[in-house]
Amino acid sequence: MTGNSLESNRIPPGQQLVAPGKWPVIGEREPANTTDPWTLNVTGAIAKPLSFSLAELSTLPQTSATLDIHCVTRWSKLDVTFSGVLLEEILNRAGVAQNGNFVSFVARSVRRHSTSLRIDHAIKQNTLIALNVDGAPLDSGHGGPIRNIVHGKYFYKSVKWLEQIEVLEHDRLGYWESDSGYHNEADPWTEQRYMVPSIDRRESIKLIETRDFSNRDLRSIDATERDLHGLIATGASLRDAKFIRANLTGANFCNANLSNAHFHNANLRGASFLNADVEGADFSGADLRETDFTGCSVIGASFFSVVDGQQVCATIDSTTTLPPEVARPLFPEQLKFVNQKLGR
Ligand SMILES: Nc1nc2c(c(=O)[nH]1)N[C@H]1C(S)=C(S)[C@@H](COP(=O)(O)O)O[C@H]1N2
Ligand SMILES: [Mo]
C-alpha cells in the first residue's frame, strides 16, 4: 500500500468507519436448508449449465482481493481480504451466450434473496465468489460458506449464501432494489443509495396535510420544514425521507422503517421510535428531549455531525430514552457523544 492512501480518501461521502475489528451482520441472518450439501449452480443464458460442490470450487484457481466494504446504511470497513474463485473463471467454464447481458446472484435463503449486475461490469470489477475472509472460512452470519463480493458498489450487491448464478438477457431487479428502492447502480462515491421517490410531489403534499403516514410506502418523501406535529407513521416505510427542520413533536414512528432518513435539525420532542429501524438516519441538530428509541436498530445513525467546521449536535438529556443495548452498535464517536449527554 502506498503512503498517501489516506484513510479519509477511502471513505465515500456520508459513510463512517465501524469500530476496529467490528463487522455487523446486516439483512438476513441465516441461510435456508442448512442440512443439504452446498452446491453452486450456474444457469440461464449459458452454453452449459454447471453445478459445483464446495470441494470442486476449491480445485479451481483461487484469487484473493483486499477491498473496502461500504454499506448503504452508512458504515464502512476498510481492508477486508476475501479469497475464492473469480466469477470470470466460473463463467468461462459455463460459456456465456451472446444474449447474456446480466448476472443475477441468488441466495439459499427463505426469501431467495438476490441482486444483479451487468455481466461485463461484474467481470471487469473482478467479482469474487468468496469462501474465505481474512484467512478463515466465512462464517454463516456473513454469508458462509459462500458469497459473491463486488468491488466498488454498496455491499448489497454482495449476496450471502450464494446458491445460484443466473445469466440473463434482461435485468431482473434484486430483493433490496425492488422491495426497498435501493439504487440498481449502487455507486458509493456518488451516493447512489435509492431510486426515485415512491411518491410524487403533489401526492406527498396532500398526504402531509393529513398527518397520517401509517403503513404507507413513502420512500424518499420530502417533508422538509413541514409541520407534522402528532404525525402518525406507525409501520410506514420512510427510507431516505427528508424531515429536515420539520416539526415532528409527538410523532409516532413505532415499527417504521426510517433507514437513512434525514432528521437534521428536526423537532422530535416527545416522538416515539419504538422498535423502528433508524439505521443510517441523521439526527444531528434534532431536539430529542422526551424522545423514545426503545427497541430501535441504530447502526449507522448520527446524533452529531460537523458541517462547515461547526459541530451540529442533537439535544439529548435525561428525558431521552436510548437504552445502552440500543446504543451499543453506534459508531464509536457517536456512542461517546450520546453516552456523555446521558451521563453514562
Ligand atoms: N442473502 C442476503 N444477502 C445479502 C443481504 C440479505 O439480506 N440477504 N443483505 C445485503 C446487505 S444490505 C449488506 S450491507 C450485506 C451485509 O453483509 P454482512 O451481514 O456480512 O455484513 O449483505 C448483503 N447481502
Ligand atoms: Mo447494506
Tab-separated table of C-alpha atoms and ligand atoms in Angstrom:
chain	number	residue	atom	x	y	z
A	1	MET	CA	0.000	0.000	0.000
A	2	THR	CA	1.277	3.484	-0.781
A	3	GLY	CA	1.905	6.010	1.965
A	4	ASN	CA	-0.549	8.532	0.543
A	5	SER	CA	-3.599	6.290	0.584
A	6	LEU	CA	-5.040	8.298	3.466
A	7	GLU	CA	-7.968	6.623	5.170
A	8	SER	CA	-10.138	9.710	4.732
A	9	ASN	CA	-9.771	9.498	0.927
A	10	ARG	CA	-11.117	5.993	1.060
A	11	ILE	CA	-14.347	6.769	2.881
A	12	PRO	CA	-17.150	7.694	0.472
A	13	PRO	CA	-19.426	10.654	1.276
A	14	GLY	CA	-21.924	10.063	4.082
A	15	GLN	CA	-20.052	6.986	5.418
A	16	GLN	CA	-18.296	6.406	8.747
A	17	LEU	CA	-15.957	3.640	9.893
A	18	VAL	CA	-17.132	0.886	12.215
A	19	ALA	CA	-15.026	0.345	15.322
A	20	PRO	CA	-11.812	-1.600	14.571
A	21	GLY	CA	-12.457	-5.332	14.446
A	22	LYS	CA	-16.230	-4.929	14.163
A	23	TRP	CA	-18.276	-6.265	11.279
A	24	PRO	CA	-22.046	-6.020	11.726
A	25	VAL	CA	-24.452	-8.606	10.341
A	26	ILE	CA	-26.989	-6.818	8.111
A	27	GLY	CA	-30.142	-8.060	6.416
A	28	GLU	CA	-30.912	-11.757	6.563
A	29	ARG	CA	-29.110	-13.521	9.385
A	30	GLU	CA	-29.115	-17.142	8.260
A	31	PRO	CA	-29.437	-19.334	5.163
A	32	ALA	CA	-32.215	-21.849	4.489
A	33	ASN	CA	-31.916	-25.667	4.201
A	34	THR	CA	-28.675	-25.770	6.125
A	35	THR	CA	-28.580	-29.562	6.256
A	36	ASP	CA	-28.424	-30.050	2.462
A	37	PRO	CA	-24.910	-30.165	0.991
A	38	TRP	CA	-23.956	-26.857	-0.629
A	39	THR	CA	-23.938	-26.573	-4.403
A	40	LEU	CA	-23.379	-23.540	-6.577
A	41	ASN	CA	-25.491	-23.734	-9.736
A	42	VAL	CA	-24.795	-21.754	-12.899
A	43	THR	CA	-27.888	-21.394	-15.077
A	44	GLY	CA	-29.594	-19.247	-17.714
A	45	ALA	CA	-28.089	-17.846	-20.906
A	46	ILE	CA	-25.026	-20.101	-20.965
A	47	ALA	CA	-23.760	-22.940	-23.169
A	48	LYS	CA	-23.595	-25.492	-20.364
A	49	PRO	CA	-25.398	-25.475	-17.004
A	50	LEU	CA	-22.905	-26.226	-14.237
A	51	SER	CA	-23.063	-27.259	-10.633
A	52	PHE	CA	-20.140	-27.092	-8.207
A	53	SER	CA	-19.746	-28.584	-4.772
A	54	LEU	CA	-17.626	-26.626	-2.304
A	55	ALA	CA	-14.816	-29.158	-2.804
A	56	GLU	CA	-14.982	-28.663	-6.578
A	57	LEU	CA	-14.843	-24.904	-6.152
A	58	SER	CA	-11.672	-25.229	-4.110
A	59	THR	CA	-9.968	-27.040	-7.007
A	60	LEU	CA	-10.486	-24.008	-9.301
A	61	PRO	CA	-7.811	-21.259	-9.366
A	62	GLN	CA	-8.038	-19.240	-6.145
A	63	THR	CA	-7.743	-15.453	-6.017
A	64	SER	CA	-7.662	-13.088	-3.113
A	65	ALA	CA	-8.550	-9.417	-3.015
A	66	THR	CA	-8.407	-6.771	-0.324
A	67	LEU	CA	-11.198	-4.245	-0.502
A	68	ASP	CA	-13.337	-1.833	1.469
A	69	ILE	CA	-16.928	-2.571	2.484
A	70	HIS	CA	-19.448	0.273	2.222
A	71	CYS	CA	-22.967	-0.477	3.453
A	72	VAL	CA	-25.817	1.719	2.281
A	73	THR	CA	-26.746	2.299	5.954
A	74	ARG	CA	-23.583	4.434	6.221
A	75	TRP	CA	-20.993	2.149	7.805
A	76	SER	CA	-17.740	1.268	6.120
A	77	LYS	CA	-15.000	-1.219	6.935
A	78	LEU	CA	-11.599	-0.947	5.244
A	79	ASP	CA	-9.139	-3.588	4.092
A	80	VAL	CA	-11.053	-6.833	4.252
A	81	THR	CA	-9.330	-9.674	2.388
A	82	PHE	CA	-11.619	-12.139	0.647
A	83	SER	CA	-10.487	-15.205	-1.264
A	84	GLY	CA	-12.181	-17.659	-3.560
A	85	VAL	CA	-12.830	-18.048	-7.276
A	86	LEU	CA	-13.253	-15.232	-9.769
A	87	LEU	CA	-16.730	-15.050	-11.308
A	88	GLU	CA	-14.950	-14.919	-14.651
A	89	GLU	CA	-13.385	-18.348	-14.066
A	90	ILE	CA	-16.802	-19.834	-13.476
A	91	LEU	CA	-18.498	-18.061	-16.382
A	92	ASN	CA	-15.701	-19.095	-18.737
A	93	ARG	CA	-16.414	-22.714	-17.888
A	94	ALA	CA	-20.146	-22.236	-18.452
A	95	GLY	CA	-19.761	-20.252	-21.686
A	96	VAL	CA	-21.879	-17.090	-21.627
A	97	ALA	CA	-24.334	-16.921	-24.561
A	98	GLN	CA	-24.459	-13.963	-26.971
A	99	ASN	CA	-27.527	-12.600	-25.216
A	100	GLY	CA	-26.139	-13.000	-21.687
A	101	ASN	CA	-26.118	-9.363	-20.579
A	102	PHE	CA	-26.782	-9.516	-16.840
A	103	VAL	CA	-25.912	-11.792	-13.973
A	104	SER	CA	-28.204	-12.428	-11.014
A	105	PHE	CA	-26.800	-13.802	-7.753
A	106	VAL	CA	-29.419	-15.805	-5.881
A	107	ALA	CA	-29.179	-16.840	-2.224
A	108	ARG	CA	-30.244	-20.015	-0.496
A	109	SER	CA	-32.448	-18.099	1.916
A	110	VAL	CA	-36.110	-18.113	2.854
A	111	ARG	CA	-36.897	-15.215	0.524
A	112	ARG	CA	-34.479	-16.349	-2.191
A	113	HIS	CA	-32.677	-13.059	-1.819
A	114	SER	CA	-30.909	-11.847	-4.954
A	115	THR	CA	-29.124	-8.972	-6.613
A	116	SER	CA	-27.944	-8.343	-10.168
A	117	LEU	CA	-25.209	-6.644	-12.183
A	118	ARG	CA	-24.333	-6.056	-15.802
A	119	ILE	CA	-22.177	-9.056	-16.685
A	120	ASP	CA	-19.376	-7.039	-18.305
A	121	HIS	CA	-19.150	-4.832	-15.233
A	122	ALA	CA	-19.190	-7.807	-12.872
A	123	ILE	CA	-16.289	-9.396	-14.748
A	124	LYS	CA	-14.294	-6.193	-15.164
A	125	GLN	CA	-14.540	-5.489	-11.423
A	126	ASN	CA	-13.148	-8.953	-10.610
A	127	THR	CA	-16.286	-10.092	-8.805
A	128	LEU	CA	-15.240	-12.859	-6.464
A	129	ILE	CA	-17.101	-15.974	-5.401
A	130	ALA	CA	-15.663	-15.881	-1.912
A	131	LEU	CA	-15.230	-18.764	0.504
A	132	ASN	CA	-12.806	-17.154	2.946
A	133	VAL	CA	-12.299	-13.848	4.686
A	134	ASP	CA	-9.052	-12.734	6.305
A	135	GLY	CA	-7.711	-16.275	6.012
A	136	ALA	CA	-10.634	-18.128	7.613
A	137	PRO	CA	-13.818	-19.641	6.168
A	138	LEU	CA	-16.700	-17.134	6.003
A	139	ASP	CA	-18.962	-17.583	8.998
A	140	SER	CA	-22.630	-18.185	8.426
A	141	GLY	CA	-23.815	-14.726	9.533
A	142	HIS	CA	-21.566	-13.136	6.916
A	143	GLY	CA	-22.713	-15.446	4.139
A	144	GLY	CA	-20.676	-18.599	4.698
A	145	PRO	CA	-19.964	-20.995	3.187
A	146	ILE	CA	-20.048	-18.850	0.041
A	147	ARG	CA	-20.999	-15.354	-1.086
A	148	ASN	CA	-20.196	-13.107	-4.002
A	149	ILE	CA	-18.116	-9.991	-3.402
A	150	VAL	CA	-18.409	-6.966	-5.695
A	151	HIS	CA	-15.847	-4.167	-5.692
A	152	GLY	CA	-16.870	-0.530	-5.877
A	153	LYS	CA	-20.573	-0.965	-5.058
A	154	TYR	CA	-22.598	-0.713	-1.870
A	155	PHE	CA	-22.438	-4.044	-0.081
A	156	TYR	CA	-25.996	-5.044	-1.004
A	157	LYS	CA	-24.562	-6.156	-4.365
A	158	SER	CA	-22.708	-8.893	-2.440
A	159	VAL	CA	-25.140	-11.730	-1.734
A	160	LYS	CA	-24.730	-14.009	1.267
A	161	TRP	CA	-25.221	-17.831	0.924
A	162	LEU	CA	-24.830	-17.785	-2.841
A	163	GLU	CA	-26.546	-20.787	-4.408
A	164	GLN	CA	-27.185	-19.784	-7.999
A	165	ILE	CA	-25.540	-17.620	-10.620
A	166	GLU	CA	-28.111	-16.933	-13.294
A	167	VAL	CA	-27.123	-15.317	-16.588
A	168	LEU	CA	-29.932	-13.179	-18.003
A	169	GLU	CA	-30.694	-11.335	-21.216
A	170	HIS	CA	-32.739	-8.666	-19.413
A	171	ASP	CA	-32.043	-7.336	-15.952
A	172	ARG	CA	-34.133	-8.610	-13.041
A	173	LEU	CA	-34.051	-6.307	-10.018
A	174	GLY	CA	-32.831	-7.883	-6.823
A	175	TYR	CA	-34.617	-8.078	-3.475
A	176	TRP	CA	-33.483	-4.759	-1.960
A	177	GLU	CA	-33.637	-2.987	-5.308
A	178	SER	CA	-37.282	-3.905	-5.927
A	179	ASP	CA	-38.611	-4.209	-2.368
A	180	SER	CA	-36.884	-1.225	-0.816
A	181	GLY	CA	-35.945	1.015	-3.727
A	182	TYR	CA	-32.183	0.593	-3.339
A	183	HIS	CA	-30.434	2.049	-6.370
A	184	ASN	CA	-29.579	-0.535	-9.023
A	185	GLU	CA	-26.181	1.061	-9.743
A	186	ALA	CA	-25.137	1.339	-6.062
A	187	ASP	CA	-22.045	3.535	-6.530
A	188	PRO	CA	-20.966	4.669	-3.040
A	189	TRP	CA	-18.850	7.553	-4.397
A	190	THR	CA	-21.856	9.289	-5.987
A	191	GLU	CA	-24.194	8.098	-3.200
A	192	GLN	CA	-26.493	6.065	-5.426
A	193	ARG	CA	-28.448	4.806	-2.419
A	194	TYR	CA	-32.056	4.961	-3.609
A	195	MET	CA	-34.045	5.121	-6.837
A	196	VAL	CA	-36.503	7.956	-7.419
A	197	PRO	CA	-39.123	8.555	-4.679
A	198	SER	CA	-42.023	6.116	-4.498
A	199	ILE	CA	-44.480	9.018	-4.379
A	200	ASP	CA	-44.705	12.205	-6.449
A	201	ARG	CA	-44.582	15.716	-5.061
A	202	ARG	CA	-48.286	16.606	-5.344
A	203	GLU	CA	-49.378	13.391	-3.733
A	204	SER	CA	-46.912	13.885	-0.881
A	205	ILE	CA	-48.094	17.430	-0.164
A	206	LYS	CA	-51.676	16.147	0.193
A	207	LEU	CA	-50.594	13.314	2.442
A	208	ILE	CA	-48.502	15.612	4.618
A	209	GLU	CA	-51.649	17.624	5.345
A	210	THR	CA	-53.434	14.524	6.689
A	211	ARG	CA	-50.511	13.852	9.099
A	212	ASP	CA	-51.228	10.129	8.738
A	213	PHE	CA	-48.487	8.067	7.082
A	214	SER	CA	-49.306	4.800	8.837
A	215	ASN	CA	-48.324	1.630	6.957
A	216	ARG	CA	-47.604	3.507	3.721
A	217	ASP	CA	-44.598	3.240	1.441
A	218	LEU	CA	-43.289	6.812	1.253
A	219	ARG	CA	-39.645	6.240	0.429
A	220	SER	CA	-37.690	9.484	-0.084
A	221	ILE	CA	-40.738	11.673	0.657
A	222	ASP	CA	-39.748	15.329	1.053
A	223	ALA	CA	-41.254	16.820	4.214
A	224	THR	CA	-38.514	19.393	4.761
A	225	GLU	CA	-39.642	22.152	7.151
A	226	ARG	CA	-43.196	20.770	7.283
A	227	ASP	CA	-45.434	20.972	10.321
A	228	LEU	CA	-46.068	17.334	11.139
A	229	HIS	CA	-46.723	17.559	14.878
A	230	GLY	CA	-48.564	14.487	16.110
A	231	LEU	CA	-47.779	12.622	12.869
A	232	ILE	CA	-48.943	9.002	12.866
A	233	ALA	CA	-46.386	6.980	10.941
A	234	THR	CA	-46.612	3.561	12.583
A	235	GLY	CA	-45.316	0.809	10.319
A	236	ALA	CA	-44.570	3.246	7.491
A	237	SER	CA	-41.697	2.744	5.070
A	238	LEU	CA	-39.823	6.043	5.181
A	239	ARG	CA	-36.327	5.156	3.996
A	240	ASP	CA	-34.405	8.254	2.893
A	241	ALA	CA	-37.334	10.530	3.925
A	242	LYS	CA	-36.453	14.195	4.286
A	243	PHE	CA	-37.679	15.643	7.596
A	244	ILE	CA	-35.046	18.379	7.782
A	245	ARG	CA	-36.153	21.154	10.223
A	246	ALA	CA	-39.656	19.599	10.296
A	247	ASN	CA	-41.892	19.877	13.357
A	248	LEU	CA	-42.395	16.275	14.458
A	249	THR	CA	-43.282	16.831	18.100
A	250	GLY	CA	-45.165	13.840	19.482
A	251	ALA	CA	-44.850	11.915	16.203
A	252	ASN	CA	-45.443	8.176	16.348
A	253	PHE	CA	-42.891	6.190	14.309
A	254	CYS	CA	-43.470	2.813	16.024
A	255	ASN	CA	-42.235	-0.074	13.833
A	256	ALA	CA	-41.486	2.305	10.948
A	257	ASN	CA	-38.540	1.844	8.613
A	258	LEU	CA	-36.592	5.117	8.667
A	259	SER	CA	-33.241	3.912	7.423
A	260	ASN	CA	-31.171	6.797	6.066
A	261	ALA	CA	-33.958	9.276	6.942
A	262	HIS	CA	-32.895	12.899	7.320
A	263	PHE	CA	-33.933	14.426	10.668
A	264	HIS	CA	-31.276	17.135	10.597
A	265	ASN	CA	-32.440	19.993	12.922
A	266	ALA	CA	-35.935	18.474	13.217
A	267	ASN	CA	-38.036	18.947	16.334
A	268	LEU	CA	-38.689	15.400	17.570
A	269	ARG	CA	-39.684	16.281	21.120
A	270	GLY	CA	-41.835	13.525	22.578
A	271	ALA	CA	-41.656	11.416	19.395
A	272	SER	CA	-41.694	7.619	19.661
A	273	PHE	CA	-39.396	5.377	17.594
A	274	LEU	CA	-40.410	2.209	19.438
A	275	ASN	CA	-38.959	-0.806	17.539
A	276	ALA	CA	-38.269	1.367	14.489
A	277	ASP	CA	-35.367	0.929	12.079
A	278	VAL	CA	-33.311	4.158	12.052
A	279	GLU	CA	-30.152	2.653	10.522
A	280	GLY	CA	-28.080	5.383	8.881
A	281	ALA	CA	-30.555	8.102	9.912
A	282	ASP	CA	-29.243	11.613	10.631
A	283	PHE	CA	-30.461	13.155	13.907
A	284	SER	CA	-27.793	15.850	14.101
A	285	GLY	CA	-29.200	19.095	15.477
A	286	ALA	CA	-32.562	17.461	16.245
A	287	ASP	CA	-34.400	18.081	19.504
A	288	LEU	CA	-34.647	14.632	21.087
A	289	ARG	CA	-35.966	15.522	24.524
A	290	GLU	CA	-38.644	13.048	25.674
A	291	THR	CA	-37.976	11.030	22.513
A	292	ASP	CA	-38.134	7.243	22.872
A	293	PHE	CA	-35.747	4.946	20.961
A	294	THR	CA	-36.607	1.732	22.816
A	295	GLY	CA	-36.079	-1.363	20.645
A	296	CYS	CA	-34.632	0.645	17.729
A	297	SER	CA	-31.974	-0.520	15.322
A	298	VAL	CA	-29.495	2.397	15.231
A	299	ILE	CA	-26.425	1.140	13.388
A	300	GLY	CA	-25.025	3.883	11.159
A	301	ALA	CA	-27.180	6.609	12.745
A	302	SER	CA	-25.705	10.028	13.618
A	303	PHE	CA	-26.546	12.266	16.561
A	304	PHE	CA	-23.945	14.887	15.785
A	305	SER	CA	-22.173	15.920	12.612
A	306	VAL	CA	-19.649	18.509	11.538
A	307	VAL	CA	-20.981	20.964	8.961
A	308	ASP	CA	-18.594	23.630	7.637
A	309	GLY	CA	-16.311	23.065	10.599
A	310	GLN	CA	-19.184	23.520	13.087
A	311	GLN	CA	-20.484	20.710	15.309
A	312	VAL	CA	-24.229	20.263	14.924
A	313	CYS	CA	-25.445	18.309	17.963
A	314	ALA	CA	-28.765	16.709	18.806
A	315	THR	CA	-30.373	17.875	22.030
A	316	ILE	CA	-30.323	14.800	24.260
A	317	ASP	CA	-30.922	14.824	28.006
A	318	SER	CA	-32.206	12.604	30.803
A	319	THR	CA	-35.709	12.705	29.287
A	320	THR	CA	-34.407	10.975	26.121
A	321	THR	CA	-34.868	7.178	26.181
A	322	LEU	CA	-31.947	5.460	24.447
A	323	PRO	CA	-31.141	2.256	26.352
A	324	PRO	CA	-27.470	1.144	26.422
A	325	GLU	CA	-28.200	-2.060	24.481
A	326	VAL	CA	-29.884	0.002	21.747
A	327	ALA	CA	-26.989	2.478	21.541
A	328	ARG	CA	-24.219	-0.166	21.506
A	329	PRO	CA	-23.915	-0.630	17.669
A	330	LEU	CA	-23.385	3.119	17.082
A	331	PHE	CA	-20.109	4.382	15.600
A	332	PRO	CA	-17.568	4.872	18.424
A	333	GLU	CA	-17.642	8.708	18.331
A	334	GLN	CA	-21.429	8.742	18.121
A	335	LEU	CA	-21.713	6.382	21.081
A	336	LYS	CA	-19.332	8.553	23.075
A	337	PHE	CA	-21.393	11.656	22.303
A	338	VAL	CA	-24.687	10.007	23.256
A	339	ASN	CA	-23.323	8.482	26.457
A	340	GLN	CA	-21.858	11.810	27.521
A	341	LYS	CA	-25.234	13.533	27.012
A	342	LEU	CA	-26.959	10.798	29.002
A	343	GLY	CA	-24.372	10.935	31.769
A	344	ARG	CA	-23.247	7.337	31.190
B	1	LIG	N1	-28.811	-13.297	1.217
B	1	LIG	C1	-28.658	-11.996	1.559
B	1	LIG	N2	-27.563	-11.326	1.145
B	1	LIG	C2	-27.391	-10.024	1.485
B	1	LIG	C3	-28.358	-9.326	2.244
B	1	LIG	C4	-29.509	-10.058	2.665
B	1	LIG	O1	-30.404	-9.531	3.350
B	1	LIG	N3	-29.624	-11.376	2.300
B	1	LIG	N4	-28.166	-8.004	2.581
B	1	LIG	C5	-27.154	-7.233	1.844
B	1	LIG	C6	-26.729	-6.034	2.551
B	1	LIG	S1	-27.760	-4.683	2.517
B	1	LIG	C7	-25.489	-5.932	3.127
B	1	LIG	S2	-24.918	-4.474	3.796
B	1	LIG	C8	-24.615	-7.112	3.241
B	1	LIG	C9	-24.306	-7.373	4.699
B	1	LIG	O2	-23.379	-8.386	4.831
B	1	LIG	P1	-22.880	-8.777	6.269
B	1	LIG	O3	-24.078	-9.193	7.076
B	1	LIG	O4	-21.877	-9.851	6.075
B	1	LIG	O5	-22.261	-7.509	6.869
B	1	LIG	O6	-25.182	-8.271	2.690
B	1	LIG	C10	-25.926	-8.085	1.528
B	1	LIG	N5	-26.281	-9.388	1.046
B	2	MO	MO	-26.464	-2.824	3.366
